[in-house]
mmCIF file of C-alpha atoms and ligand atoms in Angstrom:
data_model
loop_
_atom_site.group_PDB
_atom_site.id
_atom_site.type_symbol
_atom_site.label_atom_id
_atom_site.label_comp_id
_atom_site.label_asym_id
_atom_site.label_seq_id
_atom_site.Cartn_x
_atom_site.Cartn_y
_atom_site.Cartn_z
ATOM 1 C CA UNK A 262 171.778 35.508 -183.270
ATOM 2 C CA UNK A 263 169.931 34.805 -179.983
ATOM 3 C CA UNK A 264 168.307 37.976 -178.697
ATOM 4 C CA UNK A 265 170.462 39.314 -175.832
ATOM 5 C CA UNK A 266 169.089 42.389 -174.048
ATOM 6 C CA UNK A 267 171.445 45.099 -172.804
ATOM 7 C CA UNK A 268 170.625 44.190 -169.183
ATOM 8 C CA UNK A 269 171.425 40.497 -169.743
ATOM 9 C CA UNK A 270 174.665 41.541 -171.458
ATOM 10 C CA UNK A 271 175.649 43.887 -168.595
ATOM 11 C CA UNK A 272 174.921 41.278 -165.913
ATOM 12 C CA UNK A 273 176.894 38.595 -167.791
ATOM 13 C CA UNK A 274 179.934 40.864 -168.226
ATOM 14 C CA UNK A 275 179.697 42.093 -164.600
ATOM 15 C CA UNK A 276 180.007 38.492 -163.331
ATOM 16 C CA UNK A 277 183.569 38.452 -164.677
ATOM 17 C CA UNK A 278 184.558 42.147 -164.458
ATOM 18 C CA UNK A 279 183.022 43.287 -161.161
ATOM 19 C CA UNK A 280 181.721 40.342 -159.076
ATOM 20 C CA UNK A 281 181.060 42.678 -156.122
ATOM 21 C CA UNK A 282 178.697 44.863 -158.175
ATOM 22 C CA UNK A 283 175.968 46.233 -155.958
ATOM 23 C CA UNK A 284 173.467 46.682 -158.768
ATOM 24 C CA UNK A 285 173.692 50.450 -158.554
ATOM 25 C CA UNK A 286 175.355 50.764 -161.960
ATOM 26 C CA UNK A 287 172.676 48.469 -163.392
ATOM 27 C CA UNK A 288 170.024 50.770 -161.909
ATOM 28 C CA UNK A 289 171.772 53.794 -163.405
ATOM 29 C CA UNK A 290 172.035 52.207 -166.849
ATOM 30 C CA UNK A 291 168.389 51.139 -166.629
ATOM 31 C CA UNK A 292 167.287 54.724 -165.954
ATOM 32 C CA UNK A 293 169.500 56.028 -168.751
ATOM 33 C CA UNK A 294 167.846 53.544 -171.092
ATOM 34 C CA UNK A 295 164.324 54.506 -169.995
ATOM 35 C CA UNK A 296 165.249 58.173 -170.541
ATOM 36 C CA UNK A 297 166.495 57.385 -174.050
ATOM 37 C CA UNK A 298 163.337 55.444 -174.907
ATOM 38 C CA UNK A 299 161.252 58.458 -173.870
ATOM 39 C CA UNK A 300 163.474 60.885 -175.807
ATOM 40 C CA UNK A 301 163.422 58.557 -178.829
ATOM 41 C CA UNK A 302 159.620 58.428 -178.730
ATOM 42 C CA UNK A 303 159.413 62.225 -178.804
ATOM 43 C CA UNK A 304 162.127 62.532 -181.472
ATOM 44 C CA UNK A 305 160.143 60.129 -183.686
ATOM 45 C CA UNK A 306 157.018 62.298 -183.236
ATOM 46 C CA UNK A 307 158.903 65.576 -183.729
ATOM 47 C CA UNK A 308 157.037 66.607 -186.877
ATOM 48 C CA UNK A 309 153.627 65.725 -185.414
ATOM 49 C CA UNK A 310 153.620 67.305 -181.975
ATOM 50 C CA UNK A 311 154.652 70.750 -180.883
ATOM 51 C CA UNK A 312 158.238 69.875 -180.000
ATOM 52 C CA UNK A 313 160.059 71.371 -182.973
ATOM 53 C CA UNK A 314 161.829 74.676 -183.020
ATOM 54 C CA UNK A 315 163.411 76.832 -180.359
ATOM 55 C CA UNK A 316 162.340 77.762 -176.843
ATOM 56 C CA UNK A 317 163.543 81.312 -177.408
ATOM 57 C CA UNK A 318 166.079 80.801 -174.633
ATOM 58 C CA UNK A 319 169.883 80.948 -174.895
ATOM 59 C CA UNK A 320 171.902 78.404 -172.851
ATOM 60 C CA UNK A 321 175.225 78.803 -171.082
ATOM 61 C CA UNK A 322 176.916 77.916 -174.379
ATOM 62 C CA UNK A 323 175.314 80.979 -175.991
ATOM 63 C CA UNK A 324 173.259 78.687 -178.240
ATOM 64 C CA UNK A 325 169.507 78.679 -178.939
ATOM 65 C CA UNK A 326 167.850 75.990 -176.812
ATOM 66 C CA UNK A 327 165.604 73.782 -178.936
ATOM 67 C CA UNK A 328 162.424 72.407 -177.343
ATOM 68 C CA UNK A 329 163.791 68.889 -177.689
ATOM 69 C CA UNK A 330 167.056 69.925 -175.954
ATOM 70 C CA UNK A 331 165.038 71.078 -172.973
ATOM 71 C CA UNK A 332 162.748 68.037 -173.006
ATOM 72 C CA UNK A 333 165.678 65.590 -173.164
ATOM 73 C CA UNK A 334 167.485 67.466 -170.410
ATOM 74 C CA UNK A 335 164.481 67.422 -168.081
ATOM 75 C CA UNK A 336 163.818 63.688 -168.659
ATOM 76 C CA UNK A 337 167.438 62.800 -167.847
ATOM 77 C CA UNK A 338 167.620 65.025 -164.750
ATOM 78 C CA UNK A 339 164.342 63.606 -163.397
ATOM 79 C CA UNK A 340 165.511 60.008 -163.850
ATOM 80 C CA UNK A 341 169.041 60.552 -162.581
ATOM 81 C CA UNK A 342 167.638 62.182 -159.438
ATOM 82 C CA UNK A 343 165.058 59.399 -158.985
ATOM 83 C CA UNK A 344 167.428 56.470 -159.527
ATOM 84 C CA UNK A 345 169.436 57.112 -156.368
ATOM 85 C CA UNK A 346 172.690 55.762 -157.827
ATOM 86 C CA UNK A 347 173.721 59.270 -158.899
ATOM 87 C CA UNK A 348 175.119 61.950 -156.571
ATOM 88 C CA UNK A 349 175.863 64.661 -159.165
ATOM 89 C CA UNK A 350 174.922 65.648 -162.721
ATOM 90 C CA UNK A 351 176.604 67.916 -165.264
ATOM 91 C CA UNK A 352 174.657 68.835 -168.403
ATOM 92 C CA UNK A 353 175.308 70.931 -171.488
ATOM 93 C CA UNK A 354 171.973 72.621 -170.736
ATOM 94 C CA UNK A 355 172.771 73.498 -167.093
ATOM 95 C CA UNK A 356 175.114 76.394 -166.274
ATOM 96 C CA UNK A 357 176.083 74.755 -162.945
ATOM 97 C CA UNK A 358 176.340 71.083 -162.012
ATOM 98 C CA UNK A 359 173.503 69.596 -159.914
ATOM 99 C CA UNK A 360 174.504 68.002 -156.589
ATOM 100 C CA UNK A 361 172.039 65.465 -155.136
ATOM 101 C CA UNK A 362 172.567 65.489 -151.369
ATOM 102 C CA UNK A 363 172.075 62.426 -149.141
ATOM 103 C CA UNK A 364 170.941 64.719 -146.313
ATOM 104 C CA UNK A 365 167.365 63.877 -145.360
ATOM 105 C CA UNK A 366 167.156 60.837 -147.611
ATOM 106 C CA UNK A 367 166.472 57.318 -146.238
ATOM 107 C CA UNK A 368 169.168 55.856 -148.492
ATOM 108 C CA UNK A 369 172.538 57.561 -148.989
ATOM 109 C CA UNK A 370 172.995 58.644 -152.630
ATOM 110 C CA UNK A 371 174.995 56.276 -154.839
ATOM 111 C CA UNK A 372 178.565 57.002 -155.936
ATOM 112 C CA UNK A 373 178.032 57.844 -159.614
ATOM 113 C CA UNK A 374 178.603 61.245 -161.250
ATOM 114 C CA UNK A 375 177.154 61.617 -164.755
ATOM 115 C CA UNK A 376 177.756 64.238 -167.436
ATOM 116 C CA UNK A 377 175.583 64.358 -170.513
ATOM 117 C CA UNK A 378 174.808 66.183 -173.683
ATOM 118 C CA UNK A 379 171.068 65.519 -173.581
ATOM 119 C CA UNK A 380 170.559 66.175 -177.260
ATOM 120 C CA UNK A 381 173.514 66.394 -179.609
ATOM 121 C CA UNK A 382 173.062 67.799 -183.112
ATOM 122 C CA UNK A 383 170.145 70.076 -182.177
ATOM 123 C CA UNK A 384 170.474 72.044 -185.407
ATOM 124 C CA UNK A 385 169.392 68.867 -187.214
ATOM 125 C CA UNK A 386 166.167 68.214 -185.256
ATOM 126 C CA UNK A 387 163.856 70.238 -187.518
ATOM 127 C CA UNK A 388 165.192 68.597 -190.684
ATOM 128 C CA UNK A 389 164.827 64.979 -189.504
ATOM 129 C CA UNK A 390 168.549 64.160 -189.482
ATOM 130 C CA UNK A 391 170.045 61.741 -186.896
ATOM 131 C CA UNK A 392 170.724 63.243 -183.459
ATOM 132 C CA UNK A 393 171.821 61.689 -180.189
ATOM 133 C CA UNK A 394 172.499 61.734 -176.449
ATOM 134 C CA UNK A 395 176.058 61.404 -175.101
ATOM 135 C CA UNK A 396 176.898 60.341 -171.509
ATOM 136 C CA UNK A 397 180.003 60.069 -169.370
ATOM 137 C CA UNK A 398 180.057 58.341 -165.966
ATOM 138 C CA UNK A 399 182.545 58.699 -163.099
ATOM 139 C CA UNK A 400 182.483 57.038 -159.684
ATOM 140 C CA UNK A 401 183.299 58.849 -156.418
ATOM 141 C CA UNK A 402 186.250 57.534 -154.437
ATOM 142 C CA UNK A 403 185.082 54.967 -151.824
ATOM 143 C CA UNK A 404 186.284 57.131 -148.935
ATOM 144 C CA UNK A 405 184.430 60.249 -150.149
ATOM 145 C CA UNK A 406 181.520 61.329 -147.987
ATOM 146 C CA UNK A 407 179.140 64.287 -147.787
ATOM 147 C CA UNK A 408 178.117 66.256 -150.847
ATOM 148 C CA UNK A 409 180.185 66.015 -154.021
ATOM 149 C CA UNK A 410 182.838 68.737 -154.291
ATOM 150 C CA UNK A 411 183.755 70.696 -157.440
ATOM 151 C CA UNK A 412 187.128 68.933 -157.581
ATOM 152 C CA UNK A 413 185.394 65.544 -157.667
ATOM 153 C CA UNK A 414 183.593 66.693 -160.822
ATOM 154 C CA UNK A 415 186.603 67.980 -162.771
ATOM 155 C CA UNK A 416 188.385 64.728 -163.626
ATOM 156 C CA UNK A 417 190.257 63.574 -166.723
ATOM 157 C CA UNK A 418 188.461 61.208 -169.089
ATOM 158 C CA UNK A 419 190.828 58.394 -168.110
ATOM 159 C CA UNK A 420 188.905 58.129 -164.826
ATOM 160 C CA UNK A 421 185.543 57.434 -166.478
ATOM 161 C CA UNK A 422 184.004 54.107 -165.394
ATOM 162 C CA UNK A 423 181.636 54.105 -168.376
ATOM 163 C CA UNK A 424 180.705 56.213 -171.416
ATOM 164 C CA UNK A 425 178.386 55.919 -174.376
ATOM 165 C CA UNK A 426 175.808 57.437 -176.648
ATOM 166 C CA UNK A 427 172.304 56.875 -177.962
ATOM 167 C CA UNK A 428 171.788 57.702 -181.634
ATOM 168 C CA UNK A 429 168.227 58.475 -182.779
ATOM 169 C CA UNK A 430 168.458 57.594 -186.462
ATOM 170 C CA UNK A 431 166.679 55.150 -188.798
ATOM 171 C CA UNK A 432 166.951 52.927 -185.742
ATOM 172 C CA UNK A 433 167.689 53.960 -182.164
ATOM 173 C CA UNK A 434 170.966 52.515 -180.895
ATOM 174 C CA UNK A 435 172.929 52.462 -177.656
ATOM 175 C CA UNK A 436 176.718 52.156 -177.953
ATOM 176 C CA UNK A 437 178.640 52.064 -174.661
ATOM 177 C CA UNK A 438 181.622 50.713 -172.782
ATOM 178 C CA UNK A 439 182.464 50.023 -169.132
ATOM 179 C CA UNK A 440 186.127 49.526 -170.014
ATOM 180 C CA UNK A 441 185.776 45.992 -171.359
ATOM 181 C CA UNK A 442 185.411 46.868 -175.057
ATOM 182 C CA UNK A 443 182.509 48.525 -176.881
ATOM 183 C CA UNK A 444 179.138 46.953 -177.676
ATOM 184 C CA UNK A 445 176.201 48.250 -179.733
ATOM 185 C CA UNK A 446 172.528 47.561 -179.037
ATOM 186 C CA UNK A 447 169.589 48.337 -181.315
ATOM 187 C CA UNK A 448 166.159 49.186 -179.938
ATOM 188 C CA UNK A 449 163.518 46.714 -181.097
ATOM 189 C CA UNK A 450 160.390 48.916 -180.844
ATOM 190 C CA UNK A 451 158.107 45.861 -181.017
ATOM 191 C CA UNK A 452 159.348 44.672 -177.607
ATOM 192 C CA UNK A 453 160.867 47.932 -176.288
ATOM 193 C CA UNK A 454 164.245 46.320 -175.633
ATOM 194 C CA UNK A 455 167.766 47.235 -176.745
ATOM 195 C CA UNK A 456 169.174 44.017 -178.254
ATOM 196 C CA UNK A 457 172.868 43.251 -178.831
ATOM 197 C CA UNK A 458 173.447 43.979 -182.527
ATOM 198 C CA UNK A 459 177.126 45.112 -182.731
ATOM 199 C CA UNK A 460 179.190 42.986 -180.305
ATOM 200 C CA UNK A 461 182.793 43.983 -179.601
ATOM 201 C CA UNK A 462 183.014 46.997 -181.954
ATOM 202 C CA UNK A 463 186.404 47.901 -183.427
ATOM 203 C CA UNK A 464 187.369 50.974 -185.421
ATOM 204 C CA UNK A 465 189.264 49.955 -188.606
ATOM 205 C CA UNK A 466 192.966 50.949 -188.357
ATOM 206 C CA UNK A 467 192.491 53.447 -191.182
ATOM 207 C CA UNK A 468 189.521 54.577 -193.226
ATOM 208 C CA UNK A 469 188.568 56.277 -196.501
ATOM 209 C CA UNK A 470 186.331 58.959 -194.995
ATOM 210 C CA UNK A 471 187.164 62.251 -193.324
ATOM 211 C CA UNK A 472 184.554 64.354 -191.547
ATOM 212 C CA UNK A 473 185.025 68.098 -191.038
ATOM 213 C CA UNK A 474 183.132 71.337 -191.667
ATOM 214 C CA UNK A 475 185.324 72.553 -194.531
ATOM 215 C CA UNK A 476 183.547 75.931 -194.532
ATOM 216 C CA UNK A 477 185.959 76.910 -191.748
ATOM 217 C CA UNK A 478 189.078 76.365 -193.947
ATOM 218 C CA UNK A 479 189.793 80.146 -194.132
ATOM 219 C CA UNK A 480 189.849 80.330 -190.310
ATOM 220 C CA UNK A 481 192.193 77.388 -189.660
ATOM 221 C CA UNK A 482 195.915 77.760 -188.986
ATOM 222 C CA UNK A 483 198.488 76.297 -191.392
ATOM 223 C CA UNK A 484 199.018 73.002 -189.502
ATOM 224 C CA UNK A 485 195.234 72.361 -189.466
ATOM 225 C CA UNK A 486 194.983 73.038 -193.201
ATOM 226 C CA UNK A 487 197.859 70.607 -193.812
ATOM 227 C CA UNK A 488 196.151 68.012 -191.568
ATOM 228 C CA UNK A 489 192.848 68.250 -193.449
ATOM 229 C CA UNK A 490 194.610 68.311 -196.836
ATOM 230 C CA UNK A 491 196.264 64.999 -195.878
ATOM 231 C CA UNK A 492 192.831 63.433 -196.356
ATOM 232 C CA UNK A 493 191.253 65.846 -198.839
ATOM 233 C CA UNK A 494 194.195 66.226 -201.255
ATOM 234 C CA UNK A 495 196.612 63.331 -200.454
ATOM 235 C CA UNK A 496 199.801 63.132 -202.552
ATOM 236 C CA UNK A 497 200.083 59.347 -202.434
ATOM 237 C CA UNK A 498 196.537 57.953 -202.760
ATOM 238 C CA UNK A 499 192.940 58.530 -203.801
ATOM 239 C CA UNK A 500 191.331 61.350 -201.798
ATOM 240 C CA UNK A 501 189.135 60.322 -198.924
ATOM 241 C CA UNK A 502 185.377 60.899 -199.153
ATOM 242 C CA UNK A 503 184.024 63.800 -197.126
ATOM 243 C CA UNK A 504 180.982 63.011 -194.965
ATOM 244 C CA UNK A 505 179.730 65.609 -192.471
ATOM 245 C CA UNK A 506 176.290 65.247 -190.859
ATOM 246 C CA UNK A 507 176.700 68.060 -188.346
ATOM 247 C CA UNK A 508 175.616 65.782 -185.478
ATOM 248 C CA UNK A 509 178.724 64.639 -183.639
ATOM 249 C CA UNK A 510 177.032 61.401 -182.553
ATOM 250 C CA UNK A 511 176.088 60.520 -186.164
ATOM 251 C CA UNK A 512 179.522 61.428 -187.541
ATOM 252 C CA UNK A 513 181.258 59.492 -184.759
ATOM 253 C CA UNK A 514 179.006 56.438 -185.081
ATOM 254 C CA UNK A 515 179.834 56.215 -188.794
ATOM 255 C CA UNK A 516 183.545 56.577 -187.931
ATOM 256 C CA UNK A 517 183.261 53.746 -185.364
ATOM 257 C CA UNK A 518 181.826 51.431 -188.037
ATOM 258 C CA UNK A 519 183.580 52.509 -191.258
ATOM 259 C CA UNK A 520 186.778 54.006 -189.863
ATOM 260 C CA UNK A 521 188.300 57.306 -190.935
ATOM 261 C CA UNK A 522 188.614 60.516 -188.937
ATOM 262 C CA UNK A 523 186.339 63.194 -187.521
ATOM 263 C CA UNK A 524 187.922 66.607 -187.079
ATOM 264 C CA UNK A 525 186.653 69.669 -185.222
ATOM 265 C CA UNK A 526 189.775 71.867 -185.040
ATOM 266 C CA UNK A 527 190.297 75.124 -183.202
ATOM 267 C CA UNK A 528 190.066 78.212 -185.401
ATOM 268 C CA UNK A 529 190.561 81.948 -185.000
ATOM 269 C CA UNK A 530 186.995 82.534 -183.731
ATOM 270 C CA UNK A 531 187.006 79.389 -181.557
ATOM 271 C CA UNK A 532 190.529 79.149 -180.092
ATOM 272 C CA UNK A 533 189.580 76.037 -178.066
ATOM 273 C CA UNK A 534 187.327 74.550 -180.728
ATOM 274 C CA UNK A 535 183.553 74.151 -180.276
ATOM 275 C CA UNK A 536 183.039 70.708 -178.775
ATOM 276 C CA UNK A 537 182.865 70.256 -174.990
ATOM 277 C CA UNK A 538 185.400 68.077 -173.207
ATOM 278 C CA UNK A 539 183.304 66.606 -170.397
ATOM 279 C CA UNK A 540 180.219 65.457 -172.286
ATOM 280 C CA UNK A 541 181.261 65.230 -175.928
ATOM 281 C CA UNK A 542 185.009 64.654 -176.436
ATOM 282 C CA UNK A 543 185.875 62.591 -173.322
ATOM 283 C CA UNK A 544 183.072 59.995 -173.565
ATOM 284 C CA UNK A 545 183.664 59.489 -177.302
ATOM 285 C CA UNK A 546 187.430 59.321 -176.740
ATOM 286 C CA UNK A 547 186.828 56.595 -174.128
ATOM 287 C CA UNK A 548 184.846 54.608 -176.704
ATOM 288 C CA UNK A 549 187.328 55.291 -179.526
ATOM 289 C CA UNK A 550 190.277 53.982 -177.477
ATOM 290 C CA UNK A 551 188.287 50.992 -176.213
ATOM 291 C CA UNK A 552 187.587 50.201 -179.912
ATOM 292 C CA UNK A 553 191.266 50.494 -180.957
ATOM 293 C CA UNK A 554 191.099 54.092 -182.187
ATOM 294 C CA UNK A 555 192.607 57.367 -180.919
ATOM 295 C CA UNK A 556 191.398 60.807 -179.846
ATOM 296 C CA UNK A 557 193.514 63.943 -179.505
ATOM 297 C CA UNK A 558 193.233 67.722 -179.392
ATOM 298 C CA UNK A 559 196.172 67.821 -181.834
ATOM 299 C CA UNK A 560 198.837 67.731 -179.151
ATOM 300 C CA UNK A 561 197.464 65.803 -176.161
ATOM 301 C CA UNK A 562 195.454 62.642 -175.639
ATOM 302 C CA UNK A 563 191.853 63.716 -174.922
ATOM 303 C CA UNK A 564 191.538 61.261 -172.012
ATOM 304 C CA UNK A 565 194.490 62.844 -170.193
ATOM 305 C CA UNK A 566 193.107 66.409 -170.290
ATOM 306 C CA UNK A 567 192.189 67.644 -166.805
ATOM 307 C CA UNK A 568 189.230 70.071 -167.149
ATOM 308 C CA UNK A 569 189.238 73.468 -165.416
ATOM 309 C CA UNK A 570 185.458 73.890 -165.754
ATOM 310 C CA UNK A 571 182.617 71.580 -166.779
ATOM 311 C CA UNK A 572 181.791 73.393 -170.051
ATOM 312 C CA UNK A 573 185.384 73.574 -171.211
ATOM 313 C CA UNK A 574 185.798 73.235 -174.986
ATOM 314 C CA UNK A 575 188.512 71.324 -176.856
ATOM 315 C CA UNK A 576 189.633 70.760 -180.426
ATOM 316 C CA UNK A 577 188.889 67.123 -181.372
ATOM 317 C CA UNK A 578 190.501 64.711 -183.854
ATOM 318 C CA UNK A 579 189.067 61.211 -183.326
ATOM 319 C CA UNK A 580 188.802 57.914 -185.202
ATOM 320 C CA UNK A 581 191.095 55.374 -186.876
ATOM 321 C CA UNK A 582 194.475 55.134 -185.119
ATOM 322 C CA UNK A 583 196.575 55.558 -188.287
ATOM 323 C CA UNK A 584 194.575 58.594 -189.417
ATOM 324 C CA UNK A 585 194.679 60.363 -186.042
ATOM 325 C CA UNK A 586 198.428 59.643 -185.799
ATOM 326 C CA UNK A 587 198.929 61.491 -189.115
ATOM 327 C CA UNK A 588 197.328 64.606 -187.621
ATOM 328 C CA UNK A 589 199.415 64.328 -184.436
ATOM 329 C CA UNK A 590 202.627 64.013 -186.503
ATOM 330 C CA UNK A 591 201.767 67.179 -188.458
ATOM 331 C CA UNK A 592 200.946 69.094 -185.280
ATOM 332 C CA UNK A 593 204.187 67.904 -183.661
ATOM 333 C CA UNK A 594 206.279 68.863 -186.672
ATOM 334 C CA UNK A 595 204.658 72.275 -187.116
ATOM 335 C CA UNK A 596 204.312 73.286 -183.467
HETATM 336 P P1 AHG B 270 174.899 70.346 -179.762
HETATM 337 O O1 AHG B 270 173.713 70.198 -180.650
HETATM 338 O O2 AHG B 270 174.856 69.432 -178.546
HETATM 339 O O3 AHG B 270 175.191 71.788 -179.398
HETATM 340 O O4 AHG B 270 176.178 69.828 -180.572
HETATM 341 C C1 AHG B 270 176.371 70.308 -181.853
HETATM 342 C C2 AHG B 270 177.799 70.039 -182.234
HETATM 343 C C3 AHG B 270 178.058 68.642 -182.745
HETATM 344 O O5 AHG B 270 176.945 67.814 -182.670
HETATM 345 C C4 AHG B 270 178.468 68.838 -184.184
HETATM 346 O O6 AHG B 270 179.559 68.028 -184.499
HETATM 347 C C5 AHG B 270 178.871 70.293 -184.238
HETATM 348 O O7 AHG B 270 178.108 70.957 -183.256
HETATM 349 C C6 AHG B 270 178.580 70.922 -185.570
HETATM 350 O O8 AHG B 270 179.134 72.224 -185.500
HETATM 351 P P2 AHG B 270 179.196 73.138 -186.829
HETATM 352 O O9 AHG B 270 177.779 73.462 -187.152
HETATM 353 O O10 AHG B 270 180.035 74.319 -186.412
HETATM 354 O O11 AHG B 270 179.874 72.320 -187.891
HETATM 355 MN MN1 MN B 271 176.601 68.215 -178.698
HETATM 356 MN MN1 MN B 272 173.401 69.317 -177.095
#
């Protein structure tokens, strides 16, 4: 296959999808990619340099901040501020969103608002298991002016203009969509370029793998137990295989390629689940639907959920359309 870089691929698709592109999205994607290359470099050295372990700080989520969480967050914030195309940032590691004002700048700030989980799967860093970065991009309305308002940040996933993730595994990959399907690019370290390796990704209609932390079974409600048992103890077929990495990006990437379903349900101690809507569930739901899959909180389509605050959590069932539909049917029948 001829080597197509992610920038060549973006420019070729933009010719047809957005002929009036100003290059600002290209600049934004470029700076995201540079950030990921820097994060990937440090992830690959994690055992050799002093970047393992915790910072001793607790973030707004009430979780221990790992050194690599903080490093990834600072790299992304620096580059998103520098690139000019971005007027606001929301991050898992920032209690409040960051607004970049045009006041006092030669160039007015660009129209893009980005949310990210700078490092997903932090608990896996110290044991050399795949981790990732998840991003979600919105665009301000043309007529908006002045600094970005809180309302402009809290938008349903349907309004995303792009979403994707980097996965730092045996190879480093970028998987993203601008609404014209999903494409995967693999970093070739010898030339430092992300090359098209998984064109036009589609989630199989159904799969033979389910992915859930079964340790929480005692804390699930009856409908959730029935939903998981549909895959774990099916009446009419061989049981599915259980695969659970504990890094959402790794579990979702496998689901994108092999099919099946990833489940992070609500439970008595986490009534809205654990995963965050703006920078985990919504971007992955955007990709899942672009690839022919589905994503729900059990009752509603993830992409239609209007957030009340940027760190809002949501239950998440995502993956092959047929498998997610089974969960929705159970929730409908039992609710
Ligand atoms: P993060 O490291 O960004 O906080 O995300 C961790 C998330 C997600 O990656 C994974 O699916 C989930 O936590 C695992 O949670 P449990 O350990 O409760 O299974
Ligand atoms: Mn995460
Ligand atoms: Mn994280």
